[in-house]
Amino acid sequence: MMKYNPSHIYYMITIQCNQKCTKCSHWKQKDKADRLPIEKIVQAIKSISTAKEFCIVGGEPALFKTEIYDIINGISDMSIRTAIITNGVLADKDFIDKIANFNIHIVFSIDTLNKEFWKFVRGTNSYNVVFRNFEYATDALSSDKISIQSVLSKETEPYISEVADYAKRKNLYHSIQDYVSDGFNGSWTEKTDKQIVISDNGQQCFSVDRNLSIMQNGDVFTCFQQSWIDGCQKPLGNLNTQEMSKILSFDYALYISKKMKTCNLPCKVLKCNMK
Ligand SMILES: C[S@@+](CC[C@H](N)C(=O)[O-])C[C@H]1O[C@@H](n2cnc3c(N)ncnc32)[C@H](O)[C@@H]1O
Ligand code: SF4
Ligand code: SF4
């Protein structure tokens, strides 16, 4: 039987957040559903034989540390790496120590080293706490387990090279993601010359036949932005009431996959949709 066979699984563990960024409005929202039971997430991941990478994103994932521990513990017998994208505020010594020995990669979002500009970026004065946590994490983790991600916009452009130098001095990978307005509802300005340039020929987006996104309410989509594609608004299914293997075998998943092959929306430049 034909099936959708994803290798990169994403879990938006919450939309809620403890920062007030100007690039992103997730912090203005509240989760609308009950917590998805952790066993359902673990079972779902375990049932995908093609899964290679699992990424916990939000909102701020570290608001739900116990769930993170339970998930990485639950899938620890599989050869899947779990990435956690964090604003760093709650990624303290205790958190880092608890996850350090698992197959993880933690990404700290850092757009500037300038204390004043930081307040504009984060809408809060969290510079000191984030750098204290980050310094501990870089000491405690090997360099393959931690990296920095920055968002490039007209506003952050003057600050990014300093972040890049800092990452280099620490021997850490530094990824740069283009600022995207749609979906994040931020107030920054997209640059016209993008960091990521994708040719207009051939398949546009790398999420096709690769990504699977689970939302906090249990809804399952291919890419996070699947509902932006004409005729693909409905989720593939919901983990509260359906098994993942069933969800991936619906004809609807294959229909969406076909539509994605010619999809060319601004979200294709987000790291979760890139190579
Ligand atoms: C939405 S955040 C969620 C995880 C966590 N709260 C954080 O900030 O790292 C995931 C990533 O998206 C980035 N991001 C936020 N707003 C963005 C935007 N408008 N365009 C592109 N990337 C954005 C963040 O910097 C972060 O690296
Ligand atoms: S970018 Fe991350 S830290 Fe900032 S508001 Fe969005 S979810 Fe929160
Ligand atoms: S461009 Fe966006 S909506 Fe289209 S397939 Fe890629 S991630 Fe999904």
PDB file of C-alpha atoms and ligand atoms in Angstrom:
ATOM      1  CA  MET A   1       0.000   0.000   0.000  1.00  0.00           C
ATOM      2  CA  MET A   2       1.260   3.522  -0.853  1.00  0.00           C
ATOM      3  CA  LYS A   3       1.988   5.571   2.243  1.00  0.00           C
ATOM      4  CA  TYR A   4       3.447   8.936   3.252  1.00  0.00           C
ATOM      5  CA  ASN A   5       6.914   8.079   4.678  1.00  0.00           C
ATOM      6  CA  PRO A   6       8.354  11.047   6.591  1.00  0.00           C
ATOM      7  CA  SER A   7      11.900  11.142   7.987  1.00  0.00           C
ATOM      8  CA  HIS A   8      11.705  14.505   9.800  1.00  0.00           C
ATOM      9  CA  ILE A   9       9.075  14.735  12.525  1.00  0.00           C
ATOM     10  CA  TYR A  10       8.269  18.039  14.240  1.00  0.00           C
ATOM     11  CA  TYR A  11       6.260  18.546  17.386  1.00  0.00           C
ATOM     12  CA  MET A  12       4.892  21.967  18.262  1.00  0.00           C
ATOM     13  CA  ILE A  13       4.663  21.193  21.965  1.00  0.00           C
ATOM     14  CA  THR A  14       2.974  24.529  22.760  1.00  0.00           C
ATOM     15  CA  ILE A  15       2.214  27.864  21.134  1.00  0.00           C
ATOM     16  CA  GLN A  16       2.749  29.635  24.459  1.00  0.00           C
ATOM     17  CA  CYS A  17       5.918  31.518  25.239  1.00  0.00           C
ATOM     18  CA  ASN A  18       7.733  33.407  28.006  1.00  0.00           C
ATOM     19  CA  GLN A  19       9.261  36.078  25.730  1.00  0.00           C
ATOM     20  CA  LYS A  20       7.592  38.940  23.837  1.00  0.00           C
ATOM     21  CA  CYS A  21       9.579  38.909  20.610  1.00  0.00           C
ATOM     22  CA  THR A  22       8.963  41.491  17.924  1.00  0.00           C
ATOM     23  CA  LYS A  23       9.728  38.925  15.169  1.00  0.00           C
ATOM     24  CA  CYS A  24       7.023  36.490  16.278  1.00  0.00           C
ATOM     25  CA  SER A  25       3.580  36.735  17.901  1.00  0.00           C
ATOM     26  CA  HIS A  26       3.270  33.189  19.232  1.00  0.00           C
ATOM     27  CA  TRP A  27       3.532  34.589  22.772  1.00  0.00           C
ATOM     28  CA  LYS A  28       0.190  36.370  22.294  1.00  0.00           C
ATOM     29  CA  GLN A  29      -1.593  33.023  21.924  1.00  0.00           C
ATOM     30  CA  LYS A  30      -2.750  30.334  24.326  1.00  0.00           C
ATOM     31  CA  ASP A  31      -2.961  26.582  23.693  1.00  0.00           C
ATOM     32  CA  LYS A  32      -6.574  25.750  22.959  1.00  0.00           C
ATOM     33  CA  ALA A  33      -6.506  21.996  23.576  1.00  0.00           C
ATOM     34  CA  ASP A  34      -5.700  19.718  26.512  1.00  0.00           C
ATOM     35  CA  ARG A  35      -2.109  18.429  26.591  1.00  0.00           C
ATOM     36  CA  LEU A  36      -1.579  15.596  24.120  1.00  0.00           C
ATOM     37  CA  PRO A  37      -0.656  12.524  26.224  1.00  0.00           C
ATOM     38  CA  ILE A  38       3.080  11.841  25.920  1.00  0.00           C
ATOM     39  CA  GLU A  39       2.474   8.123  25.240  1.00  0.00           C
ATOM     40  CA  LYS A  40       0.644   9.141  22.052  1.00  0.00           C
ATOM     41  CA  ILE A  41       3.608  11.164  20.808  1.00  0.00           C
ATOM     42  CA  VAL A  42       6.097   8.446  21.722  1.00  0.00           C
ATOM     43  CA  GLN A  43       3.960   5.732  20.125  1.00  0.00           C
ATOM     44  CA  ALA A  44       3.457   7.856  17.010  1.00  0.00           C
ATOM     45  CA  ILE A  45       7.201   8.429  16.534  1.00  0.00           C
ATOM     46  CA  LYS A  46       7.987   4.785  17.212  1.00  0.00           C
ATOM     47  CA  SER A  47       5.519   3.689  14.564  1.00  0.00           C
ATOM     48  CA  ILE A  48       7.290   5.651  11.800  1.00  0.00           C
ATOM     49  CA  SER A  49      10.013   3.318  10.573  1.00  0.00           C
ATOM     50  CA  THR A  50      11.451   5.996   8.268  1.00  0.00           C
ATOM     51  CA  ALA A  51      11.897   8.595  11.081  1.00  0.00           C
ATOM     52  CA  LYS A  52      15.440   9.945  11.460  1.00  0.00           C
ATOM     53  CA  GLU A  53      15.100  13.384  13.053  1.00  0.00           C
ATOM     54  CA  PHE A  54      12.657  14.616  15.653  1.00  0.00           C
ATOM     55  CA  CYS A  55      12.387  18.289  16.505  1.00  0.00           C
ATOM     56  CA  ILE A  56      10.545  19.878  19.427  1.00  0.00           C
ATOM     57  CA  VAL A  57       9.544  23.443  18.704  1.00  0.00           C
ATOM     58  CA  GLY A  58       6.984  25.984  19.880  1.00  0.00           C
ATOM     59  CA  GLY A  59       6.193  28.489  21.362  1.00  0.00           C
ATOM     60  CA  GLU A  60       8.799  27.791  23.994  1.00  0.00           C
ATOM     61  CA  PRO A  61       9.419  24.043  24.445  1.00  0.00           C
ATOM     62  CA  ALA A  62      11.177  24.490  27.802  1.00  0.00           C
ATOM     63  CA  LEU A  63       7.860  25.532  29.363  1.00  0.00           C
ATOM     64  CA  PHE A  64       7.134  21.776  29.301  1.00  0.00           C
ATOM     65  CA  LYS A  65      10.429  20.286  30.487  1.00  0.00           C
ATOM     66  CA  THR A  66       8.924  17.154  32.031  1.00  0.00           C
ATOM     67  CA  GLU A  67       7.217  16.298  28.746  1.00  0.00           C
ATOM     68  CA  ILE A  68      10.537  16.777  26.928  1.00  0.00           C
ATOM     69  CA  TYR A  69      12.303  14.390  29.344  1.00  0.00           C
ATOM     70  CA  ASP A  70       9.529  11.824  28.943  1.00  0.00           C
ATOM     71  CA  ILE A  71       9.601  12.012  25.139  1.00  0.00           C
ATOM     72  CA  ILE A  72      13.376  11.709  24.747  1.00  0.00           C
ATOM     73  CA  ASN A  73      13.416   8.915  27.282  1.00  0.00           C
ATOM     74  CA  GLY A  74      10.509   7.179  25.500  1.00  0.00           C
ATOM     75  CA  ILE A  75      12.291   7.150  22.135  1.00  0.00           C
ATOM     76  CA  SER A  76      15.817   6.608  23.493  1.00  0.00           C
ATOM     77  CA  ASP A  77      15.958   3.051  22.123  1.00  0.00           C
ATOM     78  CA  MET A  78      15.583   4.361  18.552  1.00  0.00           C
ATOM     79  CA  SER A  79      18.355   5.905  16.475  1.00  0.00           C
ATOM     80  CA  ILE A  80      16.522   9.223  16.212  1.00  0.00           C
ATOM     81  CA  ARG A  81      18.143  12.514  17.162  1.00  0.00           C
ATOM     82  CA  THR A  82      15.914  14.984  18.996  1.00  0.00           C
ATOM     83  CA  ALA A  83      16.487  18.686  18.338  1.00  0.00           C
ATOM     84  CA  ILE A  84      15.040  21.230  20.756  1.00  0.00           C
ATOM     85  CA  ILE A  85      14.740  24.847  19.626  1.00  0.00           C
ATOM     86  CA  THR A  86      14.738  27.232  22.580  1.00  0.00           C
ATOM     87  CA  ASN A  87      14.875  30.901  23.447  1.00  0.00           C
ATOM     88  CA  GLY A  88      17.217  29.816  26.254  1.00  0.00           C
ATOM     89  CA  VAL A  89      15.467  31.487  29.205  1.00  0.00           C
ATOM     90  CA  LEU A  90      14.575  28.198  30.932  1.00  0.00           C
ATOM     91  CA  ALA A  91      17.415  26.098  29.478  1.00  0.00           C
ATOM     92  CA  ASP A  92      19.253  26.145  32.800  1.00  0.00           C
ATOM     93  CA  LYS A  93      21.888  23.829  34.299  1.00  0.00           C
ATOM     94  CA  ASP A  94      19.320  21.325  35.572  1.00  0.00           C
ATOM     95  CA  PHE A  95      17.632  21.080  32.154  1.00  0.00           C
ATOM     96  CA  ILE A  96      20.921  20.714  30.273  1.00  0.00           C
ATOM     97  CA  ASP A  97      22.208  18.092  32.736  1.00  0.00           C
ATOM     98  CA  LYS A  98      19.007  16.057  32.358  1.00  0.00           C
ATOM     99  CA  ILE A  99      19.121  15.945  28.543  1.00  0.00           C
ATOM    100  CA  ALA A 100      22.915  15.897  28.018  1.00  0.00           C
ATOM    101  CA  ASN A 101      23.346  12.134  27.751  1.00  0.00           C
ATOM    102  CA  PHE A 102      20.568  11.556  25.233  1.00  0.00           C
ATOM    103  CA  ASN A 103      20.831  11.757  21.444  1.00  0.00           C
ATOM    104  CA  ILE A 104      19.895  15.446  21.368  1.00  0.00           C
ATOM    105  CA  HIS A 105      20.784  18.722  19.735  1.00  0.00           C
ATOM    106  CA  ILE A 106      19.782  21.992  21.355  1.00  0.00           C
ATOM    107  CA  VAL A 107      19.432  25.136  19.270  1.00  0.00           C
ATOM    108  CA  PHE A 108      19.614  28.484  21.089  1.00  0.00           C
ATOM    109  CA  SER A 109      17.958  31.340  19.214  1.00  0.00           C
ATOM    110  CA  ILE A 110      20.302  34.319  19.433  1.00  0.00           C
ATOM    111  CA  ASP A 111      19.884  37.264  17.063  1.00  0.00           C
ATOM    112  CA  THR A 112      22.239  39.762  18.688  1.00  0.00           C
ATOM    113  CA  LEU A 113      24.983  40.169  21.298  1.00  0.00           C
ATOM    114  CA  ASN A 114      23.957  43.777  21.930  1.00  0.00           C
ATOM    115  CA  LYS A 115      22.144  44.163  25.272  1.00  0.00           C
ATOM    116  CA  GLU A 116      20.056  47.149  24.192  1.00  0.00           C
ATOM    117  CA  PHE A 117      19.023  45.668  20.832  1.00  0.00           C
ATOM    118  CA  TRP A 118      18.244  42.386  22.654  1.00  0.00           C
ATOM    119  CA  LYS A 119      15.410  44.180  24.482  1.00  0.00           C
ATOM    120  CA  PHE A 120      13.916  45.177  21.114  1.00  0.00           C
ATOM    121  CA  VAL A 121      14.307  41.614  19.762  1.00  0.00           C
ATOM    122  CA  ARG A 122      12.886  39.753  22.777  1.00  0.00           C
ATOM    123  CA  GLY A 123      10.586  42.424  24.229  1.00  0.00           C
ATOM    124  CA  THR A 124      12.143  41.506  27.599  1.00  0.00           C
ATOM    125  CA  ASN A 125      15.436  41.978  29.397  1.00  0.00           C
ATOM    126  CA  SER A 126      16.477  38.320  29.290  1.00  0.00           C
ATOM    127  CA  TYR A 127      20.015  38.785  27.935  1.00  0.00           C
ATOM    128  CA  ASN A 128      21.857  37.851  31.145  1.00  0.00           C
ATOM    129  CA  VAL A 129      19.845  34.752  31.938  1.00  0.00           C
ATOM    130  CA  VAL A 130      20.062  33.434  28.368  1.00  0.00           C
ATOM    131  CA  PHE A 131      23.831  33.933  28.158  1.00  0.00           C
ATOM    132  CA  ARG A 132      24.353  32.382  31.589  1.00  0.00           C
ATOM    133  CA  ASN A 133      22.416  29.317  30.424  1.00  0.00           C
ATOM    134  CA  PHE A 134      24.123  29.288  27.036  1.00  0.00           C
ATOM    135  CA  GLU A 135      27.614  29.470  28.559  1.00  0.00           C
ATOM    136  CA  TYR A 136      26.798  26.540  30.846  1.00  0.00           C
ATOM    137  CA  ALA A 137      25.330  24.543  27.946  1.00  0.00           C
ATOM    138  CA  THR A 138      28.386  25.077  25.747  1.00  0.00           C
ATOM    139  CA  ASP A 139      30.641  23.862  28.565  1.00  0.00           C
ATOM    140  CA  ALA A 140      28.485  20.839  29.355  1.00  0.00           C
ATOM    141  CA  LEU A 141      27.667  19.667  25.821  1.00  0.00           C
ATOM    142  CA  SER A 142      29.922  18.556  22.984  1.00  0.00           C
ATOM    143  CA  SER A 143      29.796  20.896  19.993  1.00  0.00           C
ATOM    144  CA  ASP A 144      27.686  18.464  17.939  1.00  0.00           C
ATOM    145  CA  LYS A 145      24.917  18.820  20.548  1.00  0.00           C
ATOM    146  CA  ILE A 146      24.474  22.588  20.520  1.00  0.00           C
ATOM    147  CA  SER A 147      24.211  25.351  17.943  1.00  0.00           C
ATOM    148  CA  ILE A 148      22.941  28.904  17.484  1.00  0.00           C
ATOM    149  CA  GLN A 149      20.215  30.065  15.107  1.00  0.00           C
ATOM    150  CA  SER A 150      19.703  33.704  14.108  1.00  0.00           C
ATOM    151  CA  VAL A 151      16.943  35.338  12.117  1.00  0.00           C
ATOM    152  CA  LEU A 152      18.069  37.668   9.350  1.00  0.00           C
ATOM    153  CA  SER A 153      15.979  40.755   8.619  1.00  0.00           C
ATOM    154  CA  LYS A 154      16.720  44.391   7.807  1.00  0.00           C
ATOM    155  CA  GLU A 155      16.666  45.101  11.562  1.00  0.00           C
ATOM    156  CA  THR A 156      19.044  42.297  12.640  1.00  0.00           C
ATOM    157  CA  GLU A 157      21.439  42.445   9.696  1.00  0.00           C
ATOM    158  CA  PRO A 158      23.965  44.761  11.436  1.00  0.00           C
ATOM    159  CA  TYR A 159      24.146  42.394  14.424  1.00  0.00           C
ATOM    160  CA  ILE A 160      24.378  38.958  12.816  1.00  0.00           C
ATOM    161  CA  SER A 161      28.089  38.940  11.936  1.00  0.00           C
ATOM    162  CA  GLU A 162      28.941  39.455  15.611  1.00  0.00           C
ATOM    163  CA  VAL A 163      26.817  36.418  16.492  1.00  0.00           C
ATOM    164  CA  ALA A 164      28.543  34.444  13.717  1.00  0.00           C
ATOM    165  CA  ASP A 165      32.001  35.390  15.114  1.00  0.00           C
ATOM    166  CA  TYR A 166      30.910  34.427  18.620  1.00  0.00           C
ATOM    167  CA  ALA A 167      29.718  31.016  17.370  1.00  0.00           C
ATOM    168  CA  LYS A 168      32.980  30.536  15.511  1.00  0.00           C
ATOM    169  CA  ARG A 169      35.048  31.345  18.600  1.00  0.00           C
ATOM    170  CA  LYS A 170      33.059  28.694  20.468  1.00  0.00           C
ATOM    171  CA  ASN A 171      33.429  26.227  17.598  1.00  0.00           C
ATOM    172  CA  LEU A 172      29.642  26.001  17.203  1.00  0.00           C
ATOM    173  CA  TYR A 173      27.441  25.695  14.150  1.00  0.00           C
ATOM    174  CA  HIS A 174      25.544  28.898  13.390  1.00  0.00           C
ATOM    175  CA  SER A 175      22.502  28.780  11.134  1.00  0.00           C
ATOM    176  CA  ILE A 176      20.816  31.834   9.707  1.00  0.00           C
ATOM    177  CA  GLN A 177      17.137  31.740   8.875  1.00  0.00           C
ATOM    178  CA  ASP A 178      15.522  34.422   6.730  1.00  0.00           C
ATOM    179  CA  TYR A 179      12.826  36.440   8.460  1.00  0.00           C
ATOM    180  CA  VAL A 180       9.361  35.442   7.238  1.00  0.00           C
ATOM    181  CA  SER A 181       6.336  37.607   8.037  1.00  0.00           C
ATOM    182  CA  ASP A 182       3.548  35.138   7.214  1.00  0.00           C
ATOM    183  CA  GLY A 183       2.659  32.792  10.049  1.00  0.00           C
ATOM    184  CA  PHE A 184       4.824  34.538  12.664  1.00  0.00           C
ATOM    185  CA  ASN A 185       3.049  37.909  12.513  1.00  0.00           C
ATOM    186  CA  GLY A 186       6.149  39.805  13.561  1.00  0.00           C
ATOM    187  CA  SER A 187       6.909  43.458  12.928  1.00  0.00           C
ATOM    188  CA  TRP A 188      10.359  43.110  11.315  1.00  0.00           C
ATOM    189  CA  THR A 189      11.211  43.720   7.654  1.00  0.00           C
ATOM    190  CA  GLU A 190      12.136  40.953   5.195  1.00  0.00           C
ATOM    191  CA  LYS A 191      15.328  41.512   3.221  1.00  0.00           C
ATOM    192  CA  THR A 192      14.956  41.344  -0.536  1.00  0.00           C
ATOM    193  CA  ASP A 193      18.283  39.519  -0.983  1.00  0.00           C
ATOM    194  CA  LYS A 194      17.636  36.352   0.948  1.00  0.00           C
ATOM    195  CA  GLN A 195      20.136  34.169   2.757  1.00  0.00           C
ATOM    196  CA  ILE A 196      18.551  31.179   1.069  1.00  0.00           C
ATOM    197  CA  VAL A 197      18.158  31.334  -2.678  1.00  0.00           C
ATOM    198  CA  ILE A 198      16.219  28.507  -4.304  1.00  0.00           C
ATOM    199  CA  SER A 199      16.163  28.317  -8.074  1.00  0.00           C
ATOM    200  CA  ASP A 200      12.780  28.669  -9.726  1.00  0.00           C
ATOM    201  CA  ASN A 201      13.235  25.374 -11.581  1.00  0.00           C
ATOM    202  CA  GLY A 202      12.156  22.022 -10.252  1.00  0.00           C
ATOM    203  CA  GLN A 203      10.887  21.155  -6.800  1.00  0.00           C
ATOM    204  CA  GLN A 204      10.713  24.219  -4.604  1.00  0.00           C
ATOM    205  CA  CYS A 205      10.508  22.957  -1.080  1.00  0.00           C
ATOM    206  CA  PHE A 206      12.503  20.243   0.694  1.00  0.00           C
ATOM    207  CA  SER A 207       9.723  19.417   3.129  1.00  0.00           C
ATOM    208  CA  VAL A 208       7.979  17.349   0.443  1.00  0.00           C
ATOM    209  CA  ASP A 209       7.731  13.629   1.295  1.00  0.00           C
ATOM    210  CA  ARG A 210       9.999  14.329   4.276  1.00  0.00           C
ATOM    211  CA  ASN A 211       8.286  16.436   6.947  1.00  0.00           C
ATOM    212  CA  LEU A 212       5.543  15.563   9.349  1.00  0.00           C
ATOM    213  CA  SER A 213       4.270  18.127  11.843  1.00  0.00           C
ATOM    214  CA  ILE A 214       2.313  17.324  14.973  1.00  0.00           C
ATOM    215  CA  MET A 215       0.447  20.129  16.671  1.00  0.00           C
ATOM    216  CA  GLN A 216      -0.251  20.517  20.398  1.00  0.00           C
ATOM    217  CA  ASN A 217      -3.908  19.506  19.861  1.00  0.00           C
ATOM    218  CA  GLY A 218      -2.848  16.255  18.166  1.00  0.00           C
ATOM    219  CA  ASP A 219      -3.525  17.397  14.597  1.00  0.00           C
ATOM    220  CA  VAL A 220      -1.014  15.996  12.114  1.00  0.00           C
ATOM    221  CA  PHE A 221       0.089  17.913   9.006  1.00  0.00           C
ATOM    222  CA  THR A 222       2.855  17.327   6.465  1.00  0.00           C
ATOM    223  CA  CYS A 223       4.694  20.683   6.682  1.00  0.00           C
ATOM    224  CA  PHE A 224       3.633  23.174   9.378  1.00  0.00           C
ATOM    225  CA  GLN A 225       2.231  25.401   6.639  1.00  0.00           C
ATOM    226  CA  GLN A 226       0.247  22.668   4.859  1.00  0.00           C
ATOM    227  CA  SER A 227      -3.037  24.497   5.472  1.00  0.00           C
ATOM    228  CA  TRP A 228      -1.774  27.389   3.312  1.00  0.00           C
ATOM    229  CA  ILE A 229      -1.860  25.107   0.242  1.00  0.00           C
ATOM    230  CA  ASP A 230      -5.042  25.274  -1.785  1.00  0.00           C
ATOM    231  CA  GLY A 231      -7.286  22.300  -0.936  1.00  0.00           C
ATOM    232  CA  CYS A 232      -5.048  21.102   1.949  1.00  0.00           C
ATOM    233  CA  GLN A 233      -6.550  22.960   4.903  1.00  0.00           C
ATOM    234  CA  LYS A 234      -7.664  19.893   6.829  1.00  0.00           C
ATOM    235  CA  PRO A 235      -5.083  17.979   8.919  1.00  0.00           C
ATOM    236  CA  LEU A 236      -4.111  14.460   7.821  1.00  0.00           C
ATOM    237  CA  GLY A 237      -5.658  13.234  11.061  1.00  0.00           C
ATOM    238  CA  ASN A 238      -5.522  13.617  14.829  1.00  0.00           C
ATOM    239  CA  LEU A 239      -3.458  11.547  17.269  1.00  0.00           C
ATOM    240  CA  ASN A 240      -6.073  11.766  20.002  1.00  0.00           C
ATOM    241  CA  THR A 241      -8.375   9.518  18.030  1.00  0.00           C
ATOM    242  CA  GLN A 242      -6.264   7.891  15.293  1.00  0.00           C
ATOM    243  CA  GLU A 243      -3.089   5.813  15.023  1.00  0.00           C
ATOM    244  CA  MET A 244      -0.169   7.414  13.192  1.00  0.00           C
ATOM    245  CA  SER A 245       0.204   4.436  10.806  1.00  0.00           C
ATOM    246  CA  LYS A 246      -3.434   4.859   9.751  1.00  0.00           C
ATOM    247  CA  ILE A 247      -3.062   8.636   9.329  1.00  0.00           C
ATOM    248  CA  LEU A 248      -0.064   8.184   7.020  1.00  0.00           C
ATOM    249  CA  SER A 249      -1.843   5.696   4.813  1.00  0.00           C
ATOM    250  CA  PHE A 250      -4.849   7.884   3.940  1.00  0.00           C
ATOM    251  CA  ASP A 251      -5.098   8.863   0.235  1.00  0.00           C
ATOM    252  CA  TYR A 252      -5.350  12.478   1.443  1.00  0.00           C
ATOM    253  CA  ALA A 253      -1.665  12.368   2.566  1.00  0.00           C
ATOM    254  CA  LEU A 254      -0.597  11.337  -0.944  1.00  0.00           C
ATOM    255  CA  TYR A 255      -2.836  14.007  -2.474  1.00  0.00           C
ATOM    256  CA  ILE A 256      -1.125  16.664  -0.314  1.00  0.00           C
ATOM    257  CA  SER A 257       2.315  15.297  -1.140  1.00  0.00           C
ATOM    258  CA  LYS A 258       1.507  15.748  -4.858  1.00  0.00           C
ATOM    259  CA  LYS A 259       0.354  19.337  -4.302  1.00  0.00           C
ATOM    260  CA  MET A 260       3.505  20.110  -2.263  1.00  0.00           C
ATOM    261  CA  LYS A 261       5.758  19.134  -5.168  1.00  0.00           C
ATOM    262  CA  THR A 262       4.776  22.291  -7.023  1.00  0.00           C
ATOM    263  CA  CYS A 263       4.243  24.487  -3.966  1.00  0.00           C
ATOM    264  CA  ASN A 264       6.270  27.693  -3.890  1.00  0.00           C
ATOM    265  CA  LEU A 265       5.332  29.698  -0.786  1.00  0.00           C
ATOM    266  CA  PRO A 266       7.620  31.939   1.323  1.00  0.00           C
ATOM    267  CA  CYS A 267       7.821  29.274   4.071  1.00  0.00           C
ATOM    268  CA  LYS A 268      10.097  27.137   1.878  1.00  0.00           C
ATOM    269  CA  VAL A 269      13.086  29.154   3.264  1.00  0.00           C
ATOM    270  CA  LEU A 270      12.459  28.196   6.907  1.00  0.00           C
ATOM    271  CA  LYS A 271      15.092  25.805   8.278  1.00  0.00           C
ATOM    272  CA  CYS A 272      12.488  23.129   8.969  1.00  0.00           C
ATOM    273  CA  ASN A 273      11.682  23.121   5.246  1.00  0.00           C
ATOM    274  CA  MET A 274      15.285  23.242   4.023  1.00  0.00           C
ATOM    275  CA  LYS A 275      17.938  20.565   3.344  1.00  0.00           C
TER     276      LYS A 275
HETATM  277  C1  LIG B   1       9.187  30.120  16.631  1.00  0.00           C
HETATM  278  S1  LIG B   1      10.667  29.781  17.485  1.00  0.00           S
HETATM  279  C2  LIG B   1      10.170  28.576  18.683  1.00  0.00           C
HETATM  280  C3  LIG B   1      11.274  28.114  19.580  1.00  0.00           C
HETATM  281  C4  LIG B   1      11.771  29.090  20.637  1.00  0.00           C
HETATM  282  N1  LIG B   1      10.733  29.822  21.239  1.00  0.00           N
HETATM  283  C5  LIG B   1      12.814  30.005  20.058  1.00  0.00           C
HETATM  284  O1  LIG B   1      12.570  31.208  19.923  1.00  0.00           O
HETATM  285  O2  LIG B   1      13.882  29.490  19.759  1.00  0.00           O
HETATM  286  C6  LIG B   1      11.600  28.757  16.323  1.00  0.00           C
HETATM  287  C7  LIG B   1      12.625  29.520  15.522  1.00  0.00           C
HETATM  288  O3  LIG B   1      11.944  30.428  14.661  1.00  0.00           O
HETATM  289  C8  LIG B   1      12.644  31.648  14.663  1.00  0.00           C
HETATM  290  N2  LIG B   1      11.720  32.708  14.262  1.00  0.00           N
HETATM  291  C9  LIG B   1      10.908  33.429  15.049  1.00  0.00           C
HETATM  292  N3  LIG B   1      10.214  34.322  14.327  1.00  0.00           N
HETATM  293  C10 LIG B   1      10.600  34.153  13.035  1.00  0.00           C
HETATM  294  C11 LIG B   1      10.235  34.784  11.809  1.00  0.00           C
HETATM  295  N4  LIG B   1       9.337  35.752  11.775  1.00  0.00           N
HETATM  296  N5  LIG B   1      10.832  34.361  10.686  1.00  0.00           N
HETATM  297  C12 LIG B   1      11.740  33.365  10.704  1.00  0.00           C
HETATM  298  N6  LIG B   1      12.122  32.735  11.826  1.00  0.00           N
HETATM  299  C13 LIG B   1      11.557  33.115  12.989  1.00  0.00           C
HETATM  300  C14 LIG B   1      13.151  31.774  16.082  1.00  0.00           C
HETATM  301  O4  LIG B   1      14.213  32.680  16.167  1.00  0.00           O
HETATM  302  C15 LIG B   1      13.567  30.356  16.378  1.00  0.00           C
HETATM  303  O5  LIG B   1      14.905  30.119  15.991  1.00  0.00           O
HETATM  304  S1  SF4 B   2      10.479  33.444  18.546  1.00  0.00           S
HETATM  305 FE1  SF4 B   2      10.399  31.910  20.138  1.00  0.00          FE
HETATM  306  S2  SF4 B   2      10.845  33.132  21.960  1.00  0.00           S
HETATM  307 FE2  SF4 B   2      10.217  34.584  20.464  1.00  0.00          FE
HETATM  308  S3  SF4 B   2       8.000  34.826  20.779  1.00  0.00           S
HETATM  309 FE3  SF4 B   2       8.319  33.303  19.145  1.00  0.00          FE
HETATM  310  S4  SF4 B   2       8.206  31.391  20.197  1.00  0.00           S
HETATM  311 FE4  SF4 B   2       8.630  32.956  21.759  1.00  0.00          FE
HETATM  312  S1  SF4 B   3       6.441  25.963   0.527  1.00  0.00           S
HETATM  313 FE1  SF4 B   3       5.529  26.000   2.593  1.00  0.00          FE
HETATM  314  S2  SF4 B   3       3.414  25.244   2.327  1.00  0.00           S
HETATM  315 FE2  SF4 B   3       4.538  24.748   0.465  1.00  0.00          FE
HETATM  316  S3  SF4 B   3       5.236  22.658   0.782  1.00  0.00           S
HETATM  317 FE3  SF4 B   3       6.887  23.999   1.485  1.00  0.00          FE
HETATM  318  S4  SF4 B   3       6.564  24.337   3.669  1.00  0.00           S
HETATM  319 FE4  SF4 B   3       4.676  23.471   2.789  1.00  0.00          FE
END
